[in-house]
Coordinates of C-alpha atoms and ligand atoms in Angstrom, one line a residue:
Chain A
M49 CA -74.9 -91.5 -53.1
S50 CA -76.2 -93.0 -49.7
T51 CA -76.8 -96.6 -50.2
S52 CA -78.0 -98.2 -47.3
P53 CA -76.5 -101.4 -46.1
A54 CA -78.2 -104.5 -48.0
P55 CA -79.6 -107.0 -45.7
L56 CA -77.1 -108.8 -43.7
P57 CA -77.6 -112.3 -45.1
I58 CA -76.6 -110.6 -49.0
R59 CA -73.7 -109.6 -48.0
L60 CA -72.7 -112.7 -46.4
L61 CA -73.7 -114.0 -49.8
A62 CA -71.9 -111.8 -51.9
Q63 CA -68.7 -112.2 -49.5
W64 CA -69.2 -116.0 -50.1
R65 CA -66.0 -115.9 -51.6
T66 CA -64.0 -115.1 -48.7
F67 CA -65.6 -117.2 -46.4
A68 CA -65.7 -120.1 -48.8
P69 CA -62.0 -121.6 -47.3
S70 CA -63.7 -121.2 -43.6
W71 CA -66.5 -123.3 -44.4
M72 CA -64.6 -126.5 -46.1
I73 CA -62.8 -126.0 -43.9
L74 CA -65.7 -126.3 -40.5
A75 CA -67.0 -128.8 -42.8
G76 CA -64.0 -131.0 -43.0
L77 CA -64.0 -130.9 -39.0
A78 CA -67.1 -131.9 -38.9
V79 CA -66.8 -135.1 -41.0
M80 CA -63.3 -135.5 -39.9
P81 CA -64.1 -137.7 -36.7
L82 CA -66.7 -140.0 -38.3
L83 CA -63.5 -141.3 -41.3
L84 CA -60.5 -141.0 -38.7
S85 CA -61.8 -142.6 -36.0
S86 CA -59.0 -143.1 -34.0
P87 CA -59.7 -142.2 -30.5
N88 CA -55.9 -140.6 -30.2
F89 CA -56.4 -138.7 -33.2
I90 CA -59.4 -137.5 -32.3
R91 CA -58.3 -136.6 -28.9
L92 CA -55.5 -134.6 -30.5
L93 CA -57.6 -132.0 -32.5
F94 CA -60.2 -132.0 -29.8
V95 CA -57.1 -130.3 -27.8
T96 CA -55.7 -128.2 -30.7
L97 CA -59.3 -126.7 -31.3
L98 CA -59.1 -125.6 -27.7
W99 CA -56.1 -124.1 -28.3
I100 CA -56.5 -122.1 -31.4
T101 CA -59.8 -120.8 -29.1
T102 CA -57.5 -119.0 -26.5
S103 CA -55.8 -118.1 -28.9
V104 CA -58.2 -116.7 -30.8
A105 CA -60.1 -115.6 -27.6
W106 CA -56.2 -113.8 -26.3
N107 CA -54.8 -111.9 -29.8
L108 CA -58.2 -110.0 -28.7
L109 CA -56.7 -108.0 -26.5
G110 CA -53.0 -108.7 -27.7
G111 CA -52.9 -108.6 -31.7
F112 CA -55.9 -106.3 -31.2
A113 CA -55.9 -103.6 -28.6
G114 CA -52.0 -105.2 -28.5
Q115 CA -51.7 -105.3 -25.0
I116 CA -49.5 -108.1 -24.3
S117 CA -50.8 -110.1 -21.4
F118 CA -49.4 -113.8 -19.5
G119 CA -51.9 -113.5 -17.3
F120 CA -54.9 -115.4 -19.4
A121 CA -54.1 -118.2 -17.4
V122 CA -56.5 -116.9 -14.5
F123 CA -59.0 -117.0 -17.3
Y124 CA -58.7 -120.6 -18.5
G125 CA -58.2 -121.6 -15.0
I126 CA -60.9 -120.0 -12.6
G127 CA -63.0 -121.2 -16.4
A128 CA -61.7 -125.0 -15.3
Y129 CA -62.6 -124.8 -11.6
T130 CA -66.0 -122.7 -12.5
T131 CA -67.2 -125.4 -14.5
A132 CA -65.4 -128.2 -11.8
L133 CA -67.6 -126.6 -9.6
S134 CA -71.1 -126.0 -11.6
M135 CA -71.1 -129.9 -12.5
N136 CA -70.3 -131.1 -8.7
A137 CA -72.7 -128.8 -7.8
G138 CA -75.9 -130.5 -10.5
V139 CA -74.8 -127.7 -13.3
N140 CA -75.5 -129.2 -17.0
P141 CA -72.1 -128.7 -17.8
F142 CA -73.6 -126.3 -21.3
I143 CA -74.5 -124.3 -18.5
A144 CA -71.7 -124.5 -16.7
F145 CA -70.1 -123.0 -19.5
L146 CA -71.5 -120.1 -19.9
V147 CA -70.7 -119.6 -16.0
S148 CA -67.7 -119.9 -16.6
A149 CA -67.2 -117.2 -19.3
I150 CA -68.5 -114.9 -16.8
T151 CA -67.3 -115.4 -13.9
A152 CA -63.2 -114.8 -15.9
A153 CA -65.0 -111.5 -17.2
A154 CA -65.5 -110.4 -14.2
A155 CA -62.1 -111.4 -13.1
S156 CA -60.9 -110.2 -15.9
L157 CA -62.2 -106.4 -14.9
L158 CA -60.6 -107.0 -11.7
V159 CA -57.3 -107.3 -13.2
G160 CA -57.8 -105.0 -15.9
L161 CA -59.3 -102.2 -13.4
P162 CA -56.1 -101.5 -12.1
T163 CA -53.3 -102.7 -14.8
F164 CA -54.8 -101.2 -17.6
R165 CA -53.8 -97.9 -16.1
L166 CA -49.8 -99.0 -16.1
R167 CA -48.8 -99.2 -20.5
G168 CA -46.5 -101.6 -22.6
P169 CA -44.2 -104.4 -20.6
Y170 CA -45.2 -102.1 -17.1
F171 CA -48.5 -103.6 -18.0
A172 CA -47.2 -107.3 -18.8
I173 CA -45.3 -107.1 -15.8
A174 CA -48.2 -106.9 -14.1
T175 CA -50.0 -110.1 -15.0
I176 CA -47.1 -112.6 -14.5
G177 CA -47.9 -111.0 -10.7
I178 CA -51.1 -111.8 -10.4
S179 CA -51.6 -114.5 -12.2
E180 CA -48.8 -115.6 -10.2
A181 CA -50.3 -114.7 -6.7
V182 CA -54.7 -116.3 -8.5
R183 CA -51.8 -119.0 -8.1
V184 CA -50.6 -119.3 -4.9
V185 CA -53.8 -118.7 -3.1
M186 CA -55.2 -121.6 -5.1
T187 CA -52.8 -123.9 -3.8
N188 CA -53.5 -123.1 -1.6
L189 CA -57.4 -122.7 -1.4
S190 CA -59.1 -125.7 0.7
F191 CA -62.9 -126.5 -0.6
T192 CA -61.0 -126.7 -3.8
G193 CA -58.6 -129.4 -2.5
G194 CA -55.6 -126.9 -3.2
A195 CA -52.7 -128.4 -4.3
S196 CA -53.6 -131.6 -5.0
G197 CA -56.9 -130.6 -7.4
Y198 CA -60.6 -131.7 -7.8
R199 CA -62.6 -133.4 -9.5
I200 CA -65.7 -133.4 -11.5
V201 CA -67.9 -136.4 -10.6
E202 CA -70.5 -137.0 -14.0
H203 CA -72.6 -139.4 -13.8
R204 CA -72.6 -140.1 -16.8
A205 CA -71.0 -142.4 -20.5
F206 CA -67.8 -140.6 -21.5
R207 CA -68.4 -140.0 -24.9
Q208 CA -65.4 -138.7 -27.3
L209 CA -67.8 -136.5 -29.2
D210 CA -69.2 -134.7 -27.3
H211 CA -65.7 -132.9 -26.4
Y212 CA -64.8 -133.0 -29.4
Y213 CA -68.2 -131.2 -31.2
T214 CA -68.1 -128.3 -28.1
A215 CA -64.4 -127.8 -29.0
L216 CA -65.2 -128.0 -32.5
V217 CA -68.6 -125.8 -32.2
L218 CA -66.9 -123.2 -29.6
A219 CA -63.8 -122.5 -31.7
S220 CA -65.7 -121.1 -34.4
I221 CA -67.1 -119.3 -32.1
A222 CA -64.0 -118.1 -31.6
V223 CA -62.9 -116.9 -34.6
A224 CA -66.4 -115.7 -36.2
F225 CA -66.4 -113.2 -33.1
S226 CA -62.8 -112.2 -33.8
V227 CA -63.8 -111.7 -37.7
F228 CA -67.0 -109.7 -36.5
I229 CA -65.3 -107.4 -34.3
S230 CA -62.6 -107.2 -37.1
R231 CA -65.1 -105.7 -38.8
T232 CA -66.8 -103.1 -36.5
R233 CA -66.0 -99.9 -35.0
F234 CA -64.7 -101.4 -31.3
G235 CA -62.2 -103.1 -33.5
L236 CA -61.1 -99.7 -35.2
G237 CA -60.5 -98.7 -32.0
L238 CA -58.8 -101.2 -30.8
N239 CA -56.8 -100.9 -33.6
A240 CA -56.1 -97.8 -32.9
I241 CA -55.2 -97.8 -29.6
R242 CA -52.4 -100.8 -30.7
Q243 CA -50.8 -98.3 -33.1
D244 CA -50.9 -95.4 -31.3
E245 CA -52.8 -94.8 -28.1
D246 CA -52.8 -90.6 -27.5
A247 CA -53.0 -90.3 -30.9
A248 CA -56.7 -92.8 -30.7
A249 CA -57.4 -91.4 -27.7
G250 CA -56.7 -87.8 -28.9
L251 CA -59.6 -88.7 -31.8
G252 CA -62.0 -89.4 -29.1
V253 CA -61.1 -92.7 -28.5
N254 CA -61.2 -94.8 -24.3
P255 CA -58.4 -96.1 -24.2
Y256 CA -59.0 -97.8 -20.8
A257 CA -62.9 -99.0 -21.7
Y258 CA -62.1 -101.0 -24.8
K259 CA -59.3 -102.4 -23.6
L260 CA -61.7 -103.7 -20.5
G261 CA -64.3 -104.3 -23.0
A262 CA -61.9 -106.6 -25.0
H263 CA -60.2 -108.3 -22.2
A264 CA -63.1 -109.3 -20.9
L265 CA -64.6 -110.6 -24.1
A266 CA -61.4 -112.4 -24.2
A267 CA -61.7 -113.3 -21.0
A268 CA -65.4 -115.2 -21.7
L269 CA -63.4 -117.1 -24.3
T270 CA -61.0 -118.5 -22.7
G271 CA -63.2 -119.3 -19.0
M272 CA -65.3 -121.5 -21.7
V273 CA -62.0 -123.4 -23.0
G274 CA -61.3 -123.7 -19.6
G275 CA -65.1 -124.9 -18.6
V276 CA -64.1 -127.5 -21.6
F277 CA -61.0 -128.7 -20.4
S278 CA -62.0 -129.2 -17.5
R279 CA -65.2 -131.7 -18.6
Y280 CA -62.9 -133.0 -20.6
A281 CA -60.3 -134.5 -17.9
A282 CA -62.3 -134.7 -15.3
F283 CA -59.9 -133.4 -13.1
I284 CA -58.0 -130.1 -13.0
H285 CA -55.4 -128.2 -10.3
P286 CA -53.8 -125.4 -9.2
Q287 CA -50.5 -126.6 -11.6
G288 CA -51.9 -127.1 -14.4
V289 CA -55.2 -125.2 -15.2
F290 CA -53.3 -121.8 -13.1
G291 CA -49.7 -122.1 -14.0
F292 CA -46.8 -119.6 -15.7
Q293 CA -46.9 -122.3 -19.1
T294 CA -50.4 -122.1 -19.8
S295 CA -50.5 -118.3 -20.2
V296 CA -47.3 -119.1 -21.7
H297 CA -49.5 -121.6 -24.1
I298 CA -52.5 -118.6 -24.7
L299 CA -49.3 -116.5 -26.1
L300 CA -47.1 -119.0 -28.0
M301 CA -49.4 -119.5 -30.6
P302 CA -50.5 -115.8 -31.9
V303 CA -47.3 -115.1 -31.7
I304 CA -45.9 -117.7 -33.6
G305 CA -49.2 -118.1 -36.1
G306 CA -48.7 -113.4 -36.5
I307 CA -50.5 -111.3 -34.1
A308 CA -53.5 -108.6 -34.3
T309 CA -54.8 -110.6 -37.2
I310 CA -57.8 -113.0 -37.9
W311 CA -56.1 -116.3 -39.2
G312 CA -52.5 -115.8 -37.5
P313 CA -54.0 -117.3 -34.3
V314 CA -56.2 -120.4 -35.5
L315 CA -52.6 -120.8 -37.4
G316 CA -50.6 -121.0 -33.9
G317 CA -53.5 -122.7 -32.4
V318 CA -52.9 -125.6 -34.8
V319 CA -49.2 -125.4 -35.4
F320 CA -48.4 -126.0 -31.3
G321 CA -51.5 -128.4 -30.9
I322 CA -49.3 -130.4 -33.5
V323 CA -46.0 -129.7 -31.7
E324 CA -47.2 -129.5 -28.0
E325 CA -47.3 -132.8 -26.9
Q326 CA -43.9 -133.6 -28.6
I327 CA -42.2 -130.6 -27.0
I328 CA -43.3 -131.7 -23.8
A329 CA -42.7 -135.3 -24.3
S330 CA -38.9 -134.5 -25.4
F331 CA -37.4 -131.9 -23.2
P332 CA -39.9 -132.7 -20.3
E333 CA -37.8 -130.5 -18.9
I334 CA -36.8 -127.5 -20.4
H335 CA -40.6 -126.9 -22.7
L336 CA -40.4 -123.4 -21.1
F337 CA -37.4 -122.5 -22.0
I338 CA -37.9 -123.7 -25.4
Y339 CA -40.6 -121.6 -25.3
G340 CA -39.6 -119.1 -24.4
S341 CA -37.0 -118.9 -27.2
M342 CA -39.1 -119.3 -29.2
L343 CA -40.5 -115.9 -28.6
I344 CA -37.9 -114.2 -28.5
L345 CA -36.6 -115.7 -32.1
I346 CA -39.4 -114.9 -33.3
I347 CA -40.3 -111.3 -32.2
L348 CA -36.0 -110.7 -33.5
V349 CA -36.7 -112.5 -37.0
E350 CA -40.5 -111.9 -38.0
P351 CA -42.5 -110.2 -35.6
G352 CA -45.5 -110.8 -38.0
G353 CA -45.6 -114.8 -36.6
I354 CA -45.8 -116.9 -40.0
L355 CA -48.9 -115.4 -41.5
G356 CA -46.2 -112.7 -41.5
A357 CA -43.6 -114.4 -43.2
F358 CA -45.6 -116.4 -45.6
R359 CA -46.8 -112.5 -46.9
K360 CA -43.8 -110.7 -47.2
L361 CA -42.4 -113.9 -49.5
L362 CA -46.1 -113.5 -51.5
R363 CA -44.5 -109.9 -51.8
R364 CA -41.3 -110.7 -53.0
I365 CA -42.7 -113.0 -55.6
H366 CA -45.8 -110.5 -56.9
G367 CA -42.3 -108.3 -57.3
R368 CA -43.2 -104.8 -54.8
R369 CA -46.6 -103.7 -54.9
Chain B
M286 CA -76.4 -56.8 -30.5
A287 CA -74.8 -54.3 -28.0
D288 CA -77.6 -55.6 -25.5
A289 CA -76.6 -59.1 -25.8
K290 CA -75.0 -61.0 -23.3
P291 CA -71.4 -61.6 -24.7
K292 CA -71.5 -65.5 -24.9
P293 CA -68.3 -67.2 -22.7
P294 CA -64.9 -67.3 -24.8
I295 CA -64.7 -71.0 -26.6
L296 CA -61.8 -71.4 -24.2
E297 CA -60.5 -69.9 -21.3
V298 CA -57.3 -70.3 -19.3
E299 CA -56.5 -69.5 -16.3
R300 CA -53.4 -69.0 -14.4
L301 CA -51.7 -72.3 -16.0
T302 CA -48.8 -73.9 -14.4
K303 CA -47.2 -77.4 -15.3
Y304 CA -44.0 -78.4 -14.3
F305 CA -41.7 -81.5 -15.3
G306 CA -39.9 -82.2 -12.3
G307 CA -38.5 -79.0 -11.1
L308 CA -38.7 -77.0 -14.1
A309 CA -42.0 -75.1 -15.1
A310 CA -42.9 -75.5 -18.4
V311 CA -46.2 -73.3 -18.3
K312 CA -46.4 -70.8 -15.8
D313 CA -49.1 -69.2 -14.5
V314 CA -50.3 -68.3 -18.0
S315 CA -53.3 -67.0 -19.1
F316 CA -55.7 -65.7 -22.0
E317 CA -58.9 -66.5 -23.3
V318 CA -60.1 -67.5 -26.9
R319 CA -63.2 -65.9 -28.5
E320 CA -65.2 -68.1 -31.0
G321 CA -64.1 -67.2 -34.7
Q322 CA -60.8 -66.3 -33.8
I323 CA -57.5 -67.3 -35.9
F324 CA -54.7 -67.5 -32.3
G325 CA -52.2 -67.4 -32.6
F326 CA -49.1 -68.9 -29.7
I327 CA -44.8 -68.0 -30.1
G328 CA -42.3 -68.5 -28.6
P329 CA -39.1 -70.1 -29.2
N330 CA -38.0 -73.7 -28.4
G331 CA -39.1 -75.1 -25.5
A332 CA -41.5 -72.2 -24.7
G333 CA -43.8 -74.2 -23.5
K334 CA -46.2 -74.4 -26.7
T335 CA -46.2 -77.5 -26.7
T336 CA -46.7 -77.9 -23.0
L337 CA -50.1 -75.8 -23.1
F338 CA -51.3 -77.5 -26.4
S339 CA -51.1 -80.6 -24.2
I340 CA -52.7 -79.5 -21.6
I341 CA -55.5 -78.1 -22.9
A342 CA -56.4 -81.2 -25.2
G343 CA -56.5 -83.3 -21.5
A344 CA -53.4 -84.9 -22.9
L345 CA -51.0 -83.6 -19.5
K346 CA -52.3 -82.4 -16.3
P347 CA -51.5 -79.3 -15.4
S348 CA -50.2 -78.7 -11.9
S349 CA -51.8 -75.9 -11.2
G350 CA -54.8 -73.7 -12.7
K351 CA -58.7 -73.9 -15.0
V352 CA -59.7 -74.1 -18.5
R353 CA -62.8 -73.8 -18.9
S354 CA -64.4 -73.5 -22.1
R355 CA -68.1 -71.7 -22.6
G356 CA -67.9 -71.8 -18.9
R357 CA -67.2 -74.6 -18.6
D358 CA -64.8 -76.7 -16.7
I359 CA -62.6 -78.9 -18.6
T360 CA -59.6 -79.3 -17.1
A361 CA -60.2 -82.1 -15.8
L362 CA -61.7 -83.7 -18.3
K363 CA -59.8 -87.2 -21.0
P364 CA -59.0 -86.2 -24.3
F365 CA -61.7 -88.8 -25.6
Q366 CA -64.0 -86.0 -23.4
L367 CA -62.7 -83.1 -24.3
V368 CA -63.1 -84.1 -28.3
Q369 CA -67.0 -85.0 -27.8
A370 CA -66.7 -81.2 -26.0
G371 CA -65.7 -80.1 -29.8
I372 CA -61.8 -79.7 -29.0
A373 CA -59.0 -82.1 -31.2
R374 CA -55.7 -81.5 -31.3
T375 CA -52.8 -82.3 -34.2
H376 CA -49.4 -82.8 -33.3
Q377 CA -46.1 -81.8 -33.7
I378 CA -44.5 -85.0 -34.1
V379 CA -46.9 -85.9 -37.1
R380 CA -49.4 -89.2 -35.4
P381 CA -50.8 -91.3 -38.6
F382 CA -51.8 -94.6 -37.8
R383 CA -48.8 -96.0 -39.9
E384 CA -51.0 -100.0 -40.8
M385 CA -54.3 -97.9 -41.9
T386 CA -54.4 -96.7 -45.0
V387 CA -55.5 -92.2 -44.5
L388 CA -59.4 -93.4 -45.5
E389 CA -59.2 -95.5 -42.0
N390 CA -57.1 -92.6 -40.3
V391 CA -60.2 -90.1 -41.1
K392 CA -63.4 -92.7 -40.6
L393 CA -61.5 -94.0 -36.8
A394 CA -61.9 -90.1 -36.0
S395 CA -65.8 -89.7 -37.7
H396 CA -66.6 -93.1 -35.7
F397 CA -65.1 -91.8 -32.7
G398 CA -65.5 -88.0 -32.6
R399 CA -68.8 -85.9 -32.3
K400 CA -70.1 -87.0 -35.1
N401 CA -70.9 -90.2 -33.0
V402 CA -70.9 -92.3 -36.3
T403 CA -71.3 -96.2 -35.7
S404 CA -72.5 -97.6 -38.7
D405 CA -69.5 -98.3 -41.8
S406 CA -71.1 -96.5 -44.3
A407 CA -72.1 -94.2 -43.0
A408 CA -68.5 -93.2 -41.2
E409 CA -66.3 -93.6 -44.3
E410 CA -69.0 -91.0 -45.9
H411 CA -68.5 -89.0 -43.6
A412 CA -64.9 -89.8 -43.8
M413 CA -64.7 -89.2 -47.4
Q414 CA -66.5 -85.9 -47.6
I415 CA -63.5 -84.2 -45.4
L416 CA -61.1 -86.2 -46.8
T417 CA -62.6 -84.3 -50.3
W418 CA -63.0 -80.8 -48.4
F419 CA -59.3 -80.5 -48.2
G420 CA -58.3 -82.2 -51.0
M421 CA -57.0 -85.5 -50.2
E422 CA -59.4 -87.6 -51.4
T423 CA -56.9 -89.5 -54.3
F424 CA -54.9 -90.0 -51.7
A425 CA -57.8 -92.1 -49.8
Q426 CA -56.6 -95.9 -50.5
K427 CA -53.0 -95.3 -49.5
S428 CA -50.9 -96.2 -46.6
A429 CA -50.9 -93.3 -44.4
S430 CA -46.8 -94.7 -44.1
I431 CA -46.0 -93.7 -47.3
L432 CA -47.3 -90.0 -47.3
S433 CA -44.7 -87.1 -47.9
V434 CA -44.8 -84.5 -44.7
G435 CA -46.5 -82.2 -46.2
L436 CA -49.1 -84.6 -47.2
Q437 CA -49.1 -86.4 -43.6
K438 CA -49.4 -82.8 -41.7
R439 CA -52.7 -82.7 -44.1
L440 CA -54.1 -85.2 -42.6
E441 CA -53.0 -85.0 -38.9
I442 CA -55.5 -82.0 -39.3
T443 CA -58.0 -83.5 -41.4
R444 CA -58.4 -86.3 -39.0
A445 CA -58.9 -83.5 -35.9
M446 CA -61.5 -81.9 -38.2
A447 CA -63.1 -85.3 -39.2
T448 CA -64.4 -85.0 -35.2
E449 CA -65.8 -81.8 -35.7
P450 CA -64.7 -79.8 -33.2
D451 CA -65.3 -76.2 -32.8
L452 CA -62.1 -75.4 -32.1
L453 CA -59.3 -77.0 -33.4
L454 CA -55.7 -76.6 -32.1
C455 CA -52.7 -77.3 -34.7
D456 CA -49.4 -77.4 -33.0
E457 CA -46.6 -76.6 -36.3
I458 CA -48.3 -78.0 -38.9
C459 CA -46.6 -76.0 -41.5
G460 CA -42.8 -77.3 -40.2
G461 CA -40.7 -78.4 -43.5
L462 CA -42.4 -77.1 -45.4
T463 CA -42.3 -75.4 -49.0
H464 CA -43.2 -71.6 -49.1
V465 CA -45.9 -72.6 -51.9
E466 CA -47.2 -75.2 -49.0
T467 CA -47.2 -73.4 -46.3
A468 CA -49.1 -70.6 -48.4
A469 CA -51.4 -73.3 -48.7
M470 CA -52.1 -74.5 -45.3
L471 CA -52.5 -71.3 -44.0
D472 CA -55.2 -70.7 -47.0
W473 CA -56.7 -73.8 -45.3
L474 CA -56.6 -72.4 -41.8
R475 CA -58.7 -69.7 -43.0
R476 CA -60.6 -72.2 -44.5
I477 CA -60.9 -74.0 -41.4
R478 CA -62.1 -70.7 -39.9
D479 CA -64.7 -69.5 -41.9
R480 CA -66.5 -72.8 -41.7
G481 CA -67.2 -72.3 -37.9
T482 CA -64.1 -73.8 -36.5
T483 CA -62.0 -71.8 -33.4
V484 CA -58.2 -72.3 -34.5
M485 CA -54.9 -72.1 -32.0
Y486 CA -51.5 -72.3 -34.0
V487 CA -48.5 -72.7 -32.6
E488 CA -46.0 -72.0 -34.9
H489 CA -42.2 -71.1 -35.7
D490 CA -42.3 -69.2 -38.4
V491 CA -43.1 -65.5 -37.1
K492 CA -44.4 -64.6 -41.3
A493 CA -46.8 -67.3 -41.3
I494 CA -48.1 -66.3 -38.0
T495 CA -48.8 -62.7 -38.0
A496 CA -50.5 -63.3 -41.6
V497 CA -53.2 -65.7 -40.8
C498 CA -54.1 -64.9 -36.7
D499 CA -56.4 -62.5 -34.8
R500 CA -54.3 -62.4 -32.3
I501 CA -51.1 -63.7 -31.0
L502 CA -50.1 -64.5 -27.5
V503 CA -46.2 -64.8 -27.1
L504 CA -45.0 -67.9 -24.2
N505 CA -40.8 -67.3 -22.9
Y506 CA -39.9 -69.6 -21.1
G507 CA -43.8 -70.4 -20.0
R508 CA -44.6 -67.5 -19.2
K509 CA -46.5 -65.4 -20.8
L510 CA -44.8 -62.0 -22.1
S511 CA -47.4 -60.7 -24.5
E512 CA -50.5 -60.4 -26.0
G513 CA -52.6 -58.6 -29.0
A514 CA -52.8 -57.6 -32.3
P515 CA -50.3 -58.7 -34.6
D516 CA -49.9 -55.9 -34.7
H517 CA -49.0 -55.1 -31.3
I518 CA -46.9 -57.7 -31.0
Q519 CA -44.5 -56.7 -33.2
Q520 CA -43.2 -53.6 -32.3
D521 CA -43.4 -54.9 -28.0
P522 CA -39.9 -53.8 -27.2
A523 CA -40.8 -57.0 -24.6
V524 CA -41.3 -59.6 -28.0
I525 CA -38.7 -57.7 -30.0
E526 CA -35.7 -57.9 -27.1
A527 CA -36.5 -61.1 -26.0
Y528 CA -37.8 -63.3 -29.2
L529 CA -38.0 -61.5 -32.3
G530 CA -34.7 -59.6 -31.8
H531 CA -32.9 -63.1 -31.7
P532 CA -30.0 -63.7 -35.4
P533 CA -33.1 -65.1 -37.1
G534 CA -30.7 -68.8 -37.7
R535 CA -31.2 -68.9 -34.2
R536 CA -35.0 -70.0 -33.5
Q537 CA -35.4 -71.9 -37.4
E538 CA -37.2 -75.1 -37.2
G539 CA -38.7 -76.8 -33.8
Ligands
ATP685 N1 -43.0 -85.1 -21.2 C1 -41.9 -84.0 -20.7 N2 -41.0 -84.3 -19.0 C2 -40.2 -83.0 -18.9 N3 -39.3 -82.2 -19.1 C3 -40.3 -82.1 -20.7 C4 -41.8 -83.1 -20.6 N4 -42.0 -81.8 -22.0 C5 -41.8 -80.6 -22.6 N5 -40.3 -81.0 -21.3 C6 -39.4 -79.8 -21.1 O1 -41.3 -78.5 -21.5 C7 -40.2 -77.0 -22.1 C8 -41.3 -77.0 -23.1 O2 -41.9 -77.7 -23.6 P1 -42.4 -77.3 -24.9 O3 -41.7 -78.8 -25.5 O4 -43.8 -76.9 -24.5 O5 -42.1 -76.5 -25.8 P2 -42.5 -75.3 -27.1 O6 -42.4 -74.5 -27.1 O7 -43.5 -76.1 -27.8 O8 -40.9 -75.8 -28.1 P3 -40.9 -75.9 -29.2 O9 -40.4 -75.3 -29.9 O10 -39.5 -76.5 -29.4 O11 -42.1 -78.2 -29.9 C9 -38.9 -78.2 -22.4 O12 -38.1 -77.3 -21.7 C10 -39.2 -79.3 -21.9 O13 -37.7 -79.8 -22.5
MG686 MG1 -43.8 -77.6 -29.3

């Protein structure tokens, strides 16, 4: 009965059907800027790819492991500032992104060690507190310019496609990561923790260590997004990258798309990338209120998000399983 | 054999006490479980049986007292460490992972239990073996959420057994089952014991407990009332007075 598993390339080939759509989307996104070269359109795609990445990253902890954090702005901001400071110190931007990943992951441990002793809503509230505390500290930190922000000086011509392809690679890494994790022992453990932490622990899972692990991976990805964004924007300030609305954005997307799935957070990122600027432009005063209302609405009406609603619809069409 | 040094017991509980606020749910309880036994616990509702199991399994911290396994102090260990030490439990109120299939539920235990299987295919194979052993293989691909109560109880045991424990704590696995199902479940307990896993078993049904257990401990208001072989327990005046003496209707179901 026991069959030794086939080598990886064979297995991937055998699963080509599963991944064919992903490869097609990736190829489409790779050639997109060559076909539609409007800078505004590419900027929109760039921003959407960044949002997709944070959304998928957040989902590793908030979706797979079920630990709802309102504090991802900490990692986004730390990533942004790390890249900015590194680049101004003469570090190659791509090395700077990696440094951002490491500092953000390290920060996630500092945040996670105390907060993962808490559960459910208490964990969520603690992350808000920490996130706001970090923002206040950054607002008053003089060597990064405090509240007035920090500027990156890059002695290279600005090429939008550089930024775009960086974001595309990062988003692909995030999705691939998410697919990979969902198929491993680690992913199974996270899944069990989400459903019943105590039952999981009673079967040998170490919930504390697993949450810390998922948190660190999510933070590393989010930190890199912060870095890519800050290089693009060339100017960052605490109110923006460390702002509460950043945490809310990062959390809202996977919730909109469908938590604890592979494609839900991607979908949420796409939707959000498209509507975000419209919402902020049309309702500059109350956009956070709108996000809050959306969050409550989704949780009440369809906790599975768009993907969950879509699945229900399919099931109804095909009749009960 | 007579000269051989006796092995330290698989479980040694020493003056265990647990307070919830002012209430002593477990008070000064001591006992030993020998390898190869089915060790039973009875006692009225709220006697502290589940609390006792939760402490042993690491889910609750005792207020005082010690738990040892084969001479090793395991009082402060976390649940996942106790799994590695060979102790697994089932829950009185079943706790399947409802968004997983039956197989995935068991696979998780194969992965994270004492076998520490890291490859996915090996874990699946191990899980299928255990499922087959418990006659659950036909349900492998079913969602755990749609099982009947009886099957959910069986999944609870199957999953715990997939961690390959030396000591299995079973908390009311027959509650809500029919006579036929109960008899089958007791048979499973014997087979688990014969397979080499020591069993600790809580049940309200005195008949079930006396039928299957080698030794029984009676709890009452958190205290040990009596301990001994089934015959001994059934004749102990204190037990008859406090527990068996009650009209049967009062102690049904927990
Ligand atoms: N988490 C808790 N917090 C406070 N009190 C608790 C807690 N768990 C149990 N108790 C109390 O401790 C006492 C012992 O409860 P326990 O569940 O251990 O009893 P039991 O013997 O398992 O009862 P049953 O036969 O009904 O399952 C009860 O009075 C119960 O109300
Ligand atoms: Mg109980």
